[in-house]
Short mmCIF file of C-alpha atoms in Angstrom, two decimals:
data_model
loop_
_atom_site.label_atom_id
_atom_site.label_comp_id
_atom_site.label_asym_id
_atom_site.label_seq_id
_atom_site.Cartn_x
_atom_site.Cartn_y
_atom_site.Cartn_z
CA MET V 1 37.45 -10.28 -20.85
CA GLY V 2 36.44 -10.14 -24.51
CA PHE V 3 32.97 -9.65 -25.92
CA GLU V 4 32.53 -13.21 -27.12
CA GLU V 5 33.84 -14.62 -23.84
CA GLU V 6 31.29 -12.56 -21.91
CA ILE V 7 28.48 -14.09 -23.95
CA ASP V 8 29.86 -17.61 -23.58
CA THR V 9 30.34 -17.27 -19.81
CA GLY V 10 26.75 -16.18 -19.18
CA HIS V 11 25.35 -18.76 -21.59
CA ALA V 12 27.38 -21.55 -20.02
CA ARG V 13 26.16 -20.71 -16.52
CA LEU V 14 22.54 -20.77 -17.70
CA GLN V 15 23.10 -24.21 -19.22
CA GLU V 16 24.64 -25.45 -15.97
CA LEU V 17 21.41 -24.48 -14.22
CA GLY V 18 19.43 -26.55 -16.72
CA TYR V 19 18.07 -23.93 -19.13
CA LYS V 20 18.65 -23.38 -22.81
CA GLN V 21 18.78 -19.80 -23.98
CA GLU V 22 15.42 -18.60 -25.35
CA LEU V 23 15.81 -14.83 -24.90
CA LYS V 24 18.33 -12.74 -26.84
CA ARG V 25 21.40 -11.97 -24.71
CA ASP V 26 22.02 -8.35 -25.78
CA LEU V 27 22.19 -6.40 -22.50
CA SER V 28 25.43 -4.95 -21.16
CA VAL V 29 26.02 -4.21 -17.46
CA LEU V 30 24.96 -0.60 -18.18
CA SER V 31 21.68 -1.73 -19.72
CA ASN V 32 21.01 -4.18 -16.90
CA PHE V 33 21.65 -1.42 -14.34
CA ALA V 34 19.46 0.98 -16.31
CA PHE V 35 16.36 -1.21 -15.96
CA SER V 36 16.68 -1.45 -12.16
CA PHE V 37 17.64 2.21 -11.78
CA SER V 38 14.61 3.21 -13.85
CA VAL V 39 12.26 1.07 -11.73
CA VAL V 40 13.67 2.44 -8.46
CA SER V 41 13.38 5.92 -10.03
CA VAL V 42 14.13 8.57 -7.42
CA LEU V 43 11.92 11.05 -9.27
CA THR V 44 8.97 8.67 -9.08
CA GLY V 45 8.84 7.63 -5.44
CA LEU V 46 10.11 10.79 -3.78
CA ASN V 47 7.79 13.10 -5.69
CA THR V 48 4.74 10.86 -5.53
CA LEU V 49 4.99 10.54 -1.74
CA MET V 50 6.45 13.96 -0.93
CA GLY V 51 3.18 14.82 0.82
CA THR V 52 3.56 11.78 3.10
CA GLY V 53 7.09 12.81 4.02
CA LEU V 54 6.07 16.40 4.75
CA ASN V 55 3.05 15.32 6.76
CA PHE V 56 4.87 12.79 8.93
CA GLY V 57 7.95 14.53 10.28
CA GLY V 58 8.89 16.81 7.40
CA PRO V 59 12.61 17.44 6.71
CA ILE V 60 14.05 15.35 9.56
CA SER V 61 11.84 12.42 8.61
CA TYR V 62 12.95 12.22 5.00
CA VAL V 63 16.43 13.81 5.06
CA TYR V 64 17.65 11.29 7.64
CA GLY V 65 15.02 8.63 7.00
CA TRP V 66 16.23 8.36 3.41
CA LEU V 67 19.78 7.58 4.58
CA ILE V 68 18.55 4.99 7.09
CA ALA V 69 16.31 3.26 4.56
CA GLY V 70 19.03 3.48 1.92
CA ALA V 71 21.69 1.92 4.14
CA PHE V 72 19.52 -1.05 5.12
CA THR V 73 18.28 -1.46 1.54
CA LEU V 74 21.91 -1.85 0.47
CA PHE V 75 22.16 -4.82 2.86
CA VAL V 76 19.10 -6.38 1.20
CA GLY V 77 20.47 -5.65 -2.25
CA MET V 78 23.94 -7.04 -1.53
CA SER V 79 22.45 -10.29 -0.25
CA MET V 80 20.27 -10.56 -3.33
CA ALA V 81 23.23 -9.77 -5.59
CA GLU V 82 25.31 -12.57 -4.03
CA ILE V 83 22.54 -15.09 -4.65
CA CYS V 84 21.91 -13.72 -8.15
CA SER V 85 25.56 -14.38 -9.02
CA SER V 86 25.04 -18.08 -8.30
CA TYR V 87 21.67 -18.38 -10.04
CA PRO V 88 21.40 -15.84 -12.92
CA THR V 89 18.00 -16.80 -14.35
CA SER V 90 14.93 -14.73 -15.26
CA GLY V 91 13.01 -16.43 -12.46
CA GLY V 92 15.17 -14.66 -9.95
CA LEU V 93 13.81 -14.83 -6.41
CA TYR V 94 11.57 -17.90 -6.69
CA TYR V 95 14.32 -19.90 -8.42
CA TRP V 96 16.78 -18.86 -5.70
CA SER V 97 14.37 -20.00 -2.98
CA ALA V 98 13.98 -23.40 -4.63
CA LYS V 99 17.72 -23.95 -4.86
CA LEU V 100 18.45 -22.70 -1.33
CA ALA V 101 15.58 -24.32 0.59
CA GLY V 102 16.71 -27.87 -0.24
CA PRO V 103 14.83 -30.66 -2.04
CA ASN V 104 12.17 -31.18 0.63
CA TRP V 105 11.12 -27.54 0.87
CA ALA V 106 12.00 -26.40 -2.66
CA PRO V 107 8.51 -26.60 -4.26
CA PHE V 108 6.73 -24.73 -1.45
CA ALA V 109 9.54 -22.17 -1.07
CA SER V 110 9.50 -21.54 -4.80
CA TRP V 111 5.71 -21.27 -4.90
CA ILE V 112 5.29 -18.73 -2.10
CA THR V 113 8.28 -16.61 -3.15
CA GLY V 114 7.23 -16.56 -6.78
CA TRP V 115 3.66 -15.47 -6.11
CA PHE V 116 4.67 -12.73 -3.67
CA ASN V 117 7.22 -11.53 -6.22
CA ILE V 118 4.95 -11.43 -9.24
CA VAL V 119 1.92 -9.96 -7.45
CA GLY V 120 4.21 -7.39 -5.88
CA GLN V 121 5.55 -6.49 -9.31
CA TRP V 122 2.06 -6.12 -10.77
CA ALA V 123 1.21 -3.85 -7.84
CA VAL V 124 4.32 -1.77 -8.51
CA THR V 125 3.34 -1.29 -12.16
CA ALA V 126 -0.24 -0.46 -11.19
CA SER V 127 0.83 2.08 -8.55
CA VAL V 128 3.50 3.72 -10.73
CA ASP V 129 1.24 4.17 -13.75
CA PHE V 130 -1.67 5.29 -11.60
CA SER V 131 0.64 7.83 -9.95
CA LEU V 132 1.56 9.12 -13.41
CA ALA V 133 -2.13 9.40 -14.32
CA GLN V 134 -2.72 11.44 -11.15
CA LEU V 135 0.26 13.70 -11.93
CA VAL V 136 -1.00 14.26 -15.49
CA GLN V 137 -4.35 15.24 -13.97
CA VAL V 138 -2.57 17.76 -11.69
CA ILE V 139 -0.59 19.15 -14.66
CA ILE V 140 -3.86 19.65 -16.55
CA LEU V 141 -5.43 21.27 -13.47
CA LEU V 142 -2.57 23.78 -13.08
CA SER V 143 -2.35 24.42 -16.83
CA THR V 144 -6.02 25.44 -16.92
CA GLY V 145 -5.85 27.85 -13.98
CA GLY V 146 -5.46 25.69 -10.87
CA LEU V 147 -8.09 24.69 -8.35
CA ASN V 148 -8.70 28.29 -7.30
CA GLY V 149 -8.71 29.65 -10.84
CA GLY V 150 -11.39 27.46 -12.38
CA GLY V 151 -8.97 24.79 -13.63
CA TYR V 152 -10.18 21.44 -14.96
CA GLN V 153 -10.20 18.75 -12.28
CA ALA V 154 -10.51 15.31 -13.84
CA SER V 155 -12.92 12.76 -12.41
CA LYS V 156 -11.80 9.38 -11.15
CA TYR V 157 -13.03 7.89 -14.44
CA VAL V 158 -10.78 10.19 -16.48
CA VAL V 159 -7.83 9.31 -14.24
CA ILE V 160 -8.42 5.58 -14.73
CA ALA V 161 -8.69 6.15 -18.49
CA LEU V 162 -5.33 7.96 -18.41
CA HIS V 163 -3.93 5.04 -16.46
CA GLY V 164 -5.15 2.64 -19.13
CA GLY V 165 -3.65 4.74 -21.91
CA ILE V 166 -0.27 4.85 -20.18
CA LEU V 167 -0.28 1.07 -19.72
CA LEU V 168 -1.15 0.66 -23.40
CA LEU V 169 1.89 2.72 -24.41
CA HIS V 170 4.08 0.71 -22.05
CA ALA V 171 2.85 -2.58 -23.48
CA ILE V 172 3.59 -1.34 -27.03
CA LEU V 173 7.12 -0.29 -26.05
CA ASN V 174 7.71 -3.62 -24.31
CA SER V 175 6.74 -5.42 -27.49
CA LEU V 176 9.88 -4.05 -29.18
CA PRO V 177 13.02 -6.19 -29.57
CA ILE V 178 15.29 -6.16 -26.50
CA SER V 179 17.99 -4.20 -28.37
CA LEU V 180 15.61 -1.25 -28.81
CA LEU V 181 14.22 -1.63 -25.31
CA SER V 182 17.79 -1.59 -23.99
CA PHE V 183 18.40 1.77 -25.66
CA ILE V 184 15.20 3.18 -24.15
CA GLY V 185 16.24 1.80 -20.76
CA GLN V 186 19.58 3.61 -20.94
CA LEU V 187 17.78 6.79 -22.01
CA ALA V 188 15.49 6.38 -18.98
CA ALA V 189 18.46 6.06 -16.61
CA ALA V 190 20.09 9.16 -18.10
CA TRP V 191 16.80 11.09 -17.82
CA ASN V 192 16.49 10.17 -14.14
CA VAL V 193 20.04 11.28 -13.33
CA LEU V 194 19.86 14.52 -15.30
CA GLY V 195 16.35 15.24 -14.04
CA VAL V 196 17.44 14.89 -10.42
CA PHE V 197 20.34 17.32 -10.81
CA LEU V 198 18.38 19.78 -12.94
CA LEU V 199 15.51 20.07 -10.47
CA MET V 200 17.59 20.01 -7.27
CA ILE V 201 19.56 23.02 -8.56
CA LEU V 202 16.86 24.88 -10.49
CA ILE V 203 14.03 24.88 -7.93
CA PRO V 204 15.90 26.41 -4.96
CA MET V 205 17.71 28.80 -7.33
CA VAL V 206 14.43 30.16 -8.76
CA ALA V 207 12.72 30.36 -5.35
CA THR V 208 12.38 33.90 -3.97
CA GLU V 209 12.16 32.49 -0.44
CA ARG V 210 14.39 29.68 0.73
CA ALA V 211 14.37 27.59 3.85
CA SER V 212 17.33 27.94 6.19
CA ALA V 213 19.85 25.14 6.67
CA LYS V 214 18.53 24.84 10.21
CA PHE V 215 15.02 24.14 8.84
CA VAL V 216 16.28 21.60 6.31
CA PHE V 217 18.37 19.63 8.81
CA THR V 218 16.48 20.08 12.09
CA ASN V 219 12.78 20.81 11.44
CA PHE V 220 10.45 18.07 12.61
CA ASN V 221 6.81 18.52 11.65
CA THR V 222 4.44 17.09 14.26
CA GLU V 223 1.32 18.84 12.98
CA ASN V 224 -0.03 16.03 10.84
CA GLY V 225 -3.73 16.40 11.55
CA ASP V 226 -4.03 12.62 11.88
CA GLY V 227 -4.12 12.38 15.66
CA ILE V 228 -0.56 11.06 15.93
CA ASN V 229 1.61 12.87 18.49
CA ASN V 230 4.40 10.44 19.34
CA ASN V 231 7.60 11.65 17.64
CA LEU V 232 9.05 8.20 17.02
CA TYR V 233 5.74 7.03 15.53
CA ILE V 234 5.66 10.07 13.25
CA PHE V 235 9.25 9.46 12.10
CA VAL V 236 8.50 5.81 11.33
CA LEU V 237 5.49 6.72 9.17
CA GLY V 238 7.66 9.23 7.31
CA LEU V 239 9.99 6.38 6.32
CA LEU V 240 7.31 5.10 3.95
CA MET V 241 8.29 7.69 1.34
CA SER V 242 11.87 6.43 1.31
CA GLN V 243 11.17 2.71 1.43
CA TYR V 244 8.46 2.84 -1.24
CA THR V 245 10.97 4.51 -3.55
CA LEU V 246 13.71 1.96 -2.91
CA THR V 247 11.96 -1.04 -4.47
CA GLY V 248 12.08 -2.77 -7.83
CA TYR V 249 15.82 -3.41 -8.13
CA ASP V 250 15.11 -7.12 -8.61
CA ALA V 251 14.57 -6.07 -12.24
CA SER V 252 18.31 -6.70 -12.80
CA ALA V 253 17.83 -10.31 -11.71
CA HIS V 254 14.85 -10.83 -14.01
CA MET V 255 16.85 -9.47 -16.96
CA THR V 256 19.87 -11.77 -16.44
CA GLU V 257 18.95 -14.22 -19.21
CA GLU V 258 19.21 -11.27 -21.60
CA THR V 259 22.45 -9.95 -20.04
CA LYS V 260 26.02 -10.72 -21.09
CA ASN V 261 28.23 -12.19 -18.35
CA ALA V 262 25.12 -12.30 -16.16
CA ASP V 263 26.71 -13.85 -13.08
CA MET V 264 28.66 -10.61 -12.59
CA ASN V 265 26.64 -7.98 -14.44
CA GLY V 266 23.30 -8.92 -12.88
CA PRO V 267 24.61 -8.46 -9.30
CA LYS V 268 26.40 -5.26 -10.32
CA GLY V 269 23.09 -3.96 -11.70
CA ILE V 270 21.31 -4.59 -8.39
CA VAL V 271 23.91 -2.99 -6.11
CA SER V 272 24.73 -0.02 -8.35
CA ALA V 273 21.04 0.79 -8.88
CA ILE V 274 20.53 1.02 -5.12
CA GLY V 275 23.79 2.86 -4.39
CA ILE V 276 23.40 5.51 -7.09
CA SER V 277 19.71 5.96 -6.23
CA VAL V 278 20.55 6.57 -2.56
CA LEU V 279 23.14 9.25 -3.44
CA ALA V 280 21.01 10.93 -6.11
CA GLY V 281 17.89 10.76 -3.94
CA TRP V 282 19.54 12.41 -0.94
CA ALA V 283 20.90 15.22 -3.11
CA TYR V 284 17.42 15.72 -4.59
CA ILE V 285 15.74 15.75 -1.17
CA LEU V 286 18.14 18.41 0.10
CA GLY V 287 17.74 20.60 -2.98
CA ILE V 288 13.94 20.52 -2.98
CA THR V 289 13.64 21.00 0.80
CA PHE V 290 15.41 24.36 0.52
CA ALA V 291 12.33 25.49 -1.46
CA VAL V 292 9.90 24.34 1.29
CA THR V 293 8.80 27.27 3.45
CA ASP V 294 5.17 26.54 4.38
CA ILE V 295 4.29 22.88 4.96
CA PRO V 296 0.58 23.42 5.86
CA HIS V 297 0.06 25.36 2.61
CA LEU V 298 1.67 22.61 0.51
CA LEU V 299 -0.58 19.95 2.07
CA ASN V 300 -3.78 22.01 1.93
CA LYS V 301 -6.38 20.25 -0.24
CA ASN V 302 -7.66 23.68 -1.30
CA ASN V 303 -4.41 24.97 -2.82
CA ASP V 304 -4.04 25.30 -6.60
CA SER V 305 -2.73 21.74 -7.05
CA GLY V 306 -5.40 20.21 -4.82
CA GLY V 307 -2.87 19.29 -2.14
CA TYR V 308 -0.31 17.62 -4.43
CA ALA V 309 2.78 18.77 -2.50
CA ILE V 310 5.56 18.62 -5.10
CA ALA V 311 3.37 20.25 -7.75
CA GLN V 312 2.52 23.10 -5.39
CA ILE V 313 6.22 23.60 -4.55
CA PHE V 314 7.18 23.94 -8.22
CA TYR V 315 4.15 26.07 -9.09
CA ASP V 316 4.69 28.49 -6.19
CA VAL V 317 8.42 28.84 -6.83
CA PHE V 318 7.98 30.02 -10.42
CA LYS V 319 4.85 32.04 -9.73
CA SER V 320 6.53 33.98 -6.92
CA ARG V 321 9.46 34.99 -9.17
CA TYR V 322 7.89 35.35 -12.60
CA GLY V 323 4.21 35.86 -11.82
CA SER V 324 3.37 32.65 -13.66
CA GLY V 325 3.63 28.98 -12.68
CA VAL V 326 4.32 27.77 -16.23
CA GLY V 327 7.95 26.97 -15.43
CA GLY V 328 6.81 24.82 -12.54
CA ILE V 329 4.44 22.93 -14.83
CA VAL V 330 7.33 22.27 -17.24
CA CYS V 331 9.36 20.90 -14.31
CA LEU V 332 6.46 18.60 -13.45
CA GLY V 333 6.73 17.37 -17.05
CA VAL V 334 10.32 16.28 -16.32
CA ILE V 335 9.02 14.21 -13.42
CA ALA V 336 6.18 12.82 -15.53
CA VAL V 337 8.63 11.51 -18.14
CA ALA V 338 10.72 9.87 -15.40
CA ILE V 339 7.61 8.16 -13.99
CA PHE V 340 6.70 7.05 -17.52
CA PHE V 341 10.10 5.40 -17.91
CA CYS V 342 9.73 3.83 -14.45
CA GLY V 343 6.43 2.23 -15.42
CA MET V 344 7.89 0.99 -18.70
CA SER V 345 10.85 -0.70 -16.98
CA SER V 346 8.57 -2.12 -14.30
CA LEU V 347 6.43 -3.81 -16.96
CA THR V 348 9.61 -5.20 -18.56
CA SER V 349 10.56 -6.81 -15.25
CA ASN V 350 6.97 -8.07 -14.76
CA SER V 351 6.90 -9.79 -18.12
CA ARG V 352 10.24 -11.57 -17.60
CA MET V 353 9.13 -12.82 -14.20
CA ALA V 354 5.82 -14.05 -15.68
CA TYR V 355 7.73 -15.69 -18.55
CA ALA V 356 10.04 -17.57 -16.18
CA PHE V 357 7.35 -18.54 -13.66
CA SER V 358 5.16 -19.94 -16.44
CA ARG V 359 8.16 -21.74 -17.96
CA ASP V 360 8.15 -23.76 -14.74
CA GLY V 361 4.40 -24.35 -14.95
CA ALA V 362 3.45 -22.28 -11.89
CA MET V 363 0.85 -20.02 -13.52
CA PRO V 364 -2.56 -20.79 -14.98
CA PHE V 365 -2.30 -21.24 -18.77
CA SER V 366 1.49 -21.39 -18.45
CA SER V 367 2.03 -22.41 -22.08
CA PHE V 368 0.39 -19.12 -23.15
CA TRP V 369 2.48 -16.91 -20.85
CA HIS V 370 5.71 -18.63 -21.78
CA LYS V 371 5.54 -18.06 -25.56
CA VAL V 372 8.13 -15.80 -27.20
CA ASN V 373 7.81 -14.20 -30.65
CA LYS V 374 10.30 -14.11 -33.54
CA GLN V 375 12.14 -11.23 -31.86
CA GLU V 376 12.50 -13.42 -28.76
CA VAL V 377 10.18 -11.21 -26.71
CA PRO V 378 7.64 -12.84 -24.28
CA LEU V 379 4.81 -10.90 -25.90
CA ASN V 380 1.89 -12.63 -24.17
CA ALA V 381 3.47 -12.05 -20.76
CA VAL V 382 3.91 -8.34 -21.59
CA TRP V 383 0.30 -7.69 -22.56
CA THR V 384 -1.27 -9.88 -19.88
CA SER V 385 0.84 -8.18 -17.19
CA ALA V 386 -0.31 -4.77 -18.45
CA PHE V 387 -3.93 -5.94 -18.31
CA ILE V 388 -3.57 -7.21 -14.74
CA ALA V 389 -1.98 -3.91 -13.64
CA PHE V 390 -4.96 -2.08 -15.16
CA CYS V 391 -7.44 -4.33 -13.33
CA MET V 392 -5.65 -3.67 -10.03
CA ALA V 393 -6.14 0.08 -10.48
CA LEU V 394 -9.88 -0.37 -10.98
CA THR V 395 -10.17 -0.66 -7.19
CA SER V 396 -9.61 3.13 -7.12
CA LEU V 397 -13.07 3.63 -8.60
CA GLY V 398 -14.58 2.19 -5.44
CA SER V 399 -12.23 3.79 -2.95
CA LEU V 400 -8.71 5.21 -2.88
CA VAL V 401 -8.37 3.46 0.48
CA ALA V 402 -8.96 0.13 -1.27
CA PHE V 403 -6.44 1.01 -3.98
CA GLN V 404 -3.83 2.03 -1.42
CA ALA V 405 -4.36 -1.27 0.40
CA MET V 406 -3.80 -3.18 -2.81
CA THR V 407 -0.67 -1.22 -3.73
CA SER V 408 0.77 -1.70 -0.24
CA ILE V 409 1.76 -5.10 -1.61
CA ALA V 410 4.11 -3.15 -3.88
CA THR V 411 6.33 -2.40 -0.88
CA ILE V 412 5.76 -5.01 1.83
CA GLY V 413 4.76 -7.91 -0.42
CA LEU V 414 7.75 -7.35 -2.68
CA TYR V 415 10.16 -7.10 0.24
CA ILE V 416 8.84 -10.36 1.67
CA ALA V 417 9.75 -11.95 -1.67
CA TYR V 418 13.21 -10.38 -1.39
CA ALA V 419 13.71 -11.71 2.15
CA LEU V 420 12.64 -15.33 1.63
CA PRO V 421 15.62 -16.53 -0.47
CA ILE V 422 17.95 -14.56 1.81
CA LEU V 423 16.43 -16.36 4.81
CA PHE V 424 17.01 -19.74 3.17
CA ARG V 425 20.56 -18.67 2.27
CA VAL V 426 21.50 -17.94 5.91
CA THR V 427 19.66 -20.93 7.44
CA LEU V 428 18.99 -24.04 5.38
CA ALA V 429 21.75 -23.34 2.85
CA ARG V 430 24.25 -21.70 5.20
CA LYS V 431 26.83 -24.45 4.67
CA SER V 432 25.80 -25.71 1.24
CA PHE V 433 25.54 -22.37 -0.63
CA THR V 434 28.11 -22.12 -3.42
CA PRO V 435 28.82 -18.44 -4.16
CA GLY V 436 29.31 -17.12 -7.67
CA PRO V 437 31.97 -14.67 -8.87
CA PHE V 438 30.18 -11.83 -7.04
CA ASN V 439 30.14 -12.76 -3.36
CA LEU V 440 30.42 -11.26 0.12
CA GLY V 441 32.85 -13.84 1.45
CA SER V 442 32.65 -14.45 5.19
CA TYR V 443 30.33 -11.45 5.60
CA GLY V 444 27.54 -13.02 3.53
CA VAL V 445 25.64 -14.52 6.48
CA VAL V 446 25.90 -11.36 8.62
CA VAL V 447 24.71 -9.14 5.77
CA GLY V 448 21.86 -11.58 5.15
CA TRP V 449 20.66 -11.47 8.76
CA VAL V 450 20.72 -7.66 8.76
CA ALA V 451 18.64 -7.70 5.57
CA ILE V 452 16.08 -10.07 7.12
CA PHE V 453 15.89 -7.91 10.26
CA TRP V 454 15.15 -4.82 8.18
CA VAL V 455 12.42 -6.49 6.12
CA ALA V 456 10.76 -7.85 9.28
CA LEU V 457 10.93 -4.40 10.89
CA ILE V 458 9.42 -2.45 7.99
CA SER V 459 6.72 -5.11 7.54
CA ILE V 460 5.60 -4.40 11.11
CA LEU V 461 6.07 -0.62 11.02
CA PHE V 462 4.17 -0.09 7.79
CA SER V 463 1.26 -2.13 9.08
CA LEU V 464 0.64 0.37 11.91
CA PRO V 465 -2.36 2.75 11.75
CA VAL V 466 -1.60 6.04 9.97
CA ALA V 467 -4.44 8.04 11.53
CA TYR V 468 -6.55 8.13 14.70
CA PRO V 469 -9.31 7.52 15.54
CA ILE V 470 -9.36 4.39 13.44
CA THR V 471 -12.30 4.14 11.01
CA ASP V 472 -12.95 2.26 7.78
CA GLN V 473 -11.40 5.22 5.94
CA THR V 474 -8.32 5.60 8.14
CA LEU V 475 -7.51 1.94 8.88
CA ASN V 476 -4.18 0.80 7.44
CA TYR V 477 -5.20 -2.11 5.26
CA THR V 478 -1.62 -3.24 4.58
CA PRO V 479 -1.80 -6.28 6.92
CA VAL V 480 -5.19 -7.17 5.42
CA ALA V 481 -3.86 -6.99 1.85
CA VAL V 482 -0.59 -8.80 2.53
CA GLY V 483 -2.23 -11.29 4.89
CA GLY V 484 -4.94 -11.96 2.31
CA LEU V 485 -2.30 -12.65 -0.32
CA LEU V 486 -0.50 -15.01 2.07
CA ILE V 487 -3.72 -16.91 2.80
CA LEU V 488 -4.52 -17.24 -0.92
CA VAL V 489 -1.03 -18.45 -1.81
CA VAL V 490 -0.76 -20.95 1.04
CA SER V 491 -4.34 -22.21 0.52
CA SER V 492 -3.75 -22.76 -3.18
CA TRP V 493 -0.64 -24.72 -2.27
CA ILE V 494 -2.36 -26.91 0.31
CA PHE V 495 -5.47 -27.70 -1.72
CA ASN V 496 -4.03 -27.82 -5.21
CA ALA V 497 -0.48 -26.89 -6.22
CA ARG V 498 1.34 -29.28 -3.86
CA HIS V 499 0.02 -32.16 -5.94
CA TRP V 500 1.61 -31.00 -9.19
CA PHE V 501 4.09 -28.11 -8.72
CA LYS V 502 7.59 -29.51 -8.19
CA GLY V 503 9.56 -26.27 -8.40
CA PRO V 504 11.70 -24.94 -11.26
CA ILE V 505 11.92 -27.29 -14.24
CA THR V 506 14.77 -27.51 -16.72
CA ASN V 507 14.13 -27.09 -20.43
CA ILE V 508 17.26 -28.99 -21.45
CA GLY V 509 16.78 -32.68 -22.05
CA ASN V 510 13.81 -34.08 -20.13
CA SER V 511 11.38 -31.17 -19.68
CA SER V 512 9.93 -32.70 -16.54
CA GLU V 513 13.27 -32.84 -14.75
CA GLU V 514 13.64 -30.52 -11.80
CA ALA V 515 16.32 -27.84 -11.97
#
């Protein structure tokens, strides 16, 4: 298929769905994949939550838990990819729900899916950039002597200022034309791949002490200090590290209106981002685990990194061989750059979702959010999304427990948004769904039901308490946060939005016509 034909095919499909092209269609399949791969970012999720994995089960929990979560995530991704092939628009999930739920349920289905999706995306950006701010604080701490050597430990106000500065840089980068942003996205994907293989080889190679294969593949840590003794319960909690990492691949769907031949390249971006992340992530987990020899030391709040597990691993490895942890700090810099790229791509996805949702009039001040500049970039959506992500992180000033509750929406809330259009696909639209060029054939319904089962299961599992006895500081606020969002979205529909929101609206011909 030639270059011009690719552009015409994607443009024609968008017109069939009722939308004229407003964003520049410059992205190749590689660029589309790069955005999702950068948001999933193995180096972001696995390193940020390495302490969680070590605490709840250790090697068995994340070596095998990663494969379990990865396999089921592929089912979710394949179902999403099949739907994306039929409806390649920036709205993604909420548009899919509207088309699949049927005319009677379309407005409500679109409303609830869209709000779970966009709030989940804001939470992802907030959590990723806040994680980077925390890592920068740890790098500064280790660079100035570590916790036990008089190193500088930043206050929560300094960390939130770092978070704000990172978001500012991301908003500036996302204000660039899509052609430049595409190049940065490809650079981000390359950095993630090279970073994974560099660190998984370098860290165990430098280590003077290495874990045995028996430890890596059979050790199960039950000493979590959180009053949880049931092995299955411990293993389930350890899955959080893996499932938190494997989110954000809907970015490929939100970038389809800027992607050539979107009805094939968008789905390919979703599936390949998950598949390559699963393979790269497992290789990284194995490599790093061979450098783990003392789990209690890595989790100790009084170690040089203040209990930041991955930082302590890197620091100890280089210090034990060379007498200095500088090499470990440099390796942490590799991770920091990967997290930076992850946050940048996450904001890109946020802004396109906000652009599309406001195009259909679903957001307050929709005409403001929907504006694009001369470079065809939704500039207002970019900067407002960055501001909202910053406001979300302000909850950390009151309590990290409150912040963690809010960011739990980044995993469970986002997966609920993933599952809703899949649910409509296998129920209400089981017979009426018209697949696009990327489809699962007769297996589509089965794959969809497996995906729904997995989302329902993790929504329950990750709402369980993570420590006993249960207090206001140990309570898992995930059901409170996600339930609160559900109540707000449904209430706003019942008392207000149902009177005026009619679902996705075309911008070809009569602007009030439903898509």
